[in-house]
CSV table of C-alpha atoms in Angstrom, one decimal:
chain,number,residue,atom,x,y,z
A,1,UNK,CA,44.6,143.0,45.2
A,2,UNK,CA,46.1,146.5,45.5
A,3,UNK,CA,47.9,147.6,48.7
A,4,UNK,CA,47.8,151.3,49.4
A,5,UNK,CA,50.9,151.8,51.6
A,6,UNK,CA,50.6,154.7,54.3
A,7,UNK,CA,53.2,157.3,54.6
A,8,UNK,CA,54.5,155.7,57.9
A,9,UNK,CA,55.0,152.1,56.0
A,10,UNK,CA,56.5,153.9,53.2
A,11,UNK,CA,59.0,155.7,55.6
A,12,UNK,CA,59.6,152.2,57.5
A,13,UNK,CA,60.3,150.6,53.9
A,14,UNK,CA,62.6,153.7,52.9
A,15,UNK,CA,64.7,153.0,56.3
A,16,UNK,CA,64.9,149.3,55.7
A,17,UNK,CA,66.5,149.9,52.2
A,18,UNK,CA,68.7,152.4,53.5
A,19,UNK,CA,69.8,150.2,56.5
A,20,UNK,CA,70.4,147.4,54.1
A,21,UNK,CA,72.5,149.8,51.7
A,22,UNK,CA,74.8,151.0,54.7
A,23,UNK,CA,75.2,147.4,55.7
A,24,UNK,CA,76.6,146.7,52.5
A,25,UNK,CA,78.8,149.6,52.3
A,26,UNK,CA,80.1,148.7,55.7
A,27,UNK,CA,80.8,145.0,54.4
A,28,UNK,CA,82.8,146.4,51.2
A,29,UNK,CA,84.6,148.9,53.2
A,30,UNK,CA,86.0,145.9,55.5
A,31,UNK,CA,86.9,143.7,52.3
A,32,UNK,CA,88.8,146.5,51.0
A,33,UNK,CA,90.8,147.5,53.9
A,34,UNK,CA,94.5,147.2,53.4
A,35,UNK,CA,97.5,148.6,55.2
A,36,UNK,CA,97.5,152.0,53.3
A,37,UNK,CA,93.8,152.9,54.1
A,38,UNK,CA,93.2,151.5,57.4
A,39,UNK,CA,92.6,154.9,59.0
A,40,UNK,CA,90.4,156.3,56.7
A,41,UNK,CA,88.5,153.2,56.2
A,42,UNK,CA,87.9,152.9,59.9
A,43,UNK,CA,86.7,156.4,60.0
A,44,UNK,CA,84.2,155.7,57.3
A,45,UNK,CA,83.1,152.6,59.0
A,46,UNK,CA,82.5,154.2,62.1
A,47,UNK,CA,80.4,156.9,60.7
A,48,UNK,CA,78.5,154.4,58.9
A,49,UNK,CA,77.8,152.4,61.8
A,50,UNK,CA,76.8,155.4,64.0
A,51,UNK,CA,74.1,155.9,61.0
A,52,UNK,CA,73.1,152.5,61.4
A,53,UNK,CA,72.3,152.9,65.3
A,54,UNK,CA,70.7,156.1,64.6
A,55,UNK,CA,68.2,154.6,61.9
A,56,UNK,CA,67.7,151.4,63.9
A,57,UNK,CA,66.3,153.4,66.7
A,58,UNK,CA,64.0,155.4,64.4
A,59,UNK,CA,62.8,151.8,62.7
A,60,UNK,CA,62.5,150.4,66.2
A,61,UNK,CA,60.2,153.3,67.0
A,62,UNK,CA,58.1,152.9,63.6
A,63,UNK,CA,57.7,149.5,64.5
A,64,UNK,CA,56.4,149.7,68.1
């Protein structure tokens, strides 16, 4: 049976995938952190964490 996705469900799926991508990037940054790039890595992680918060709120609204 063919399932037709609505615009909202497609948007929700895209947000899920984007959050998964951001999460994996943060994990990679945490693993690659060393003494020489600590400040730069922390800056990137904070930016990605803020993005995660933003998109989690959007996802929460879509799931409501």
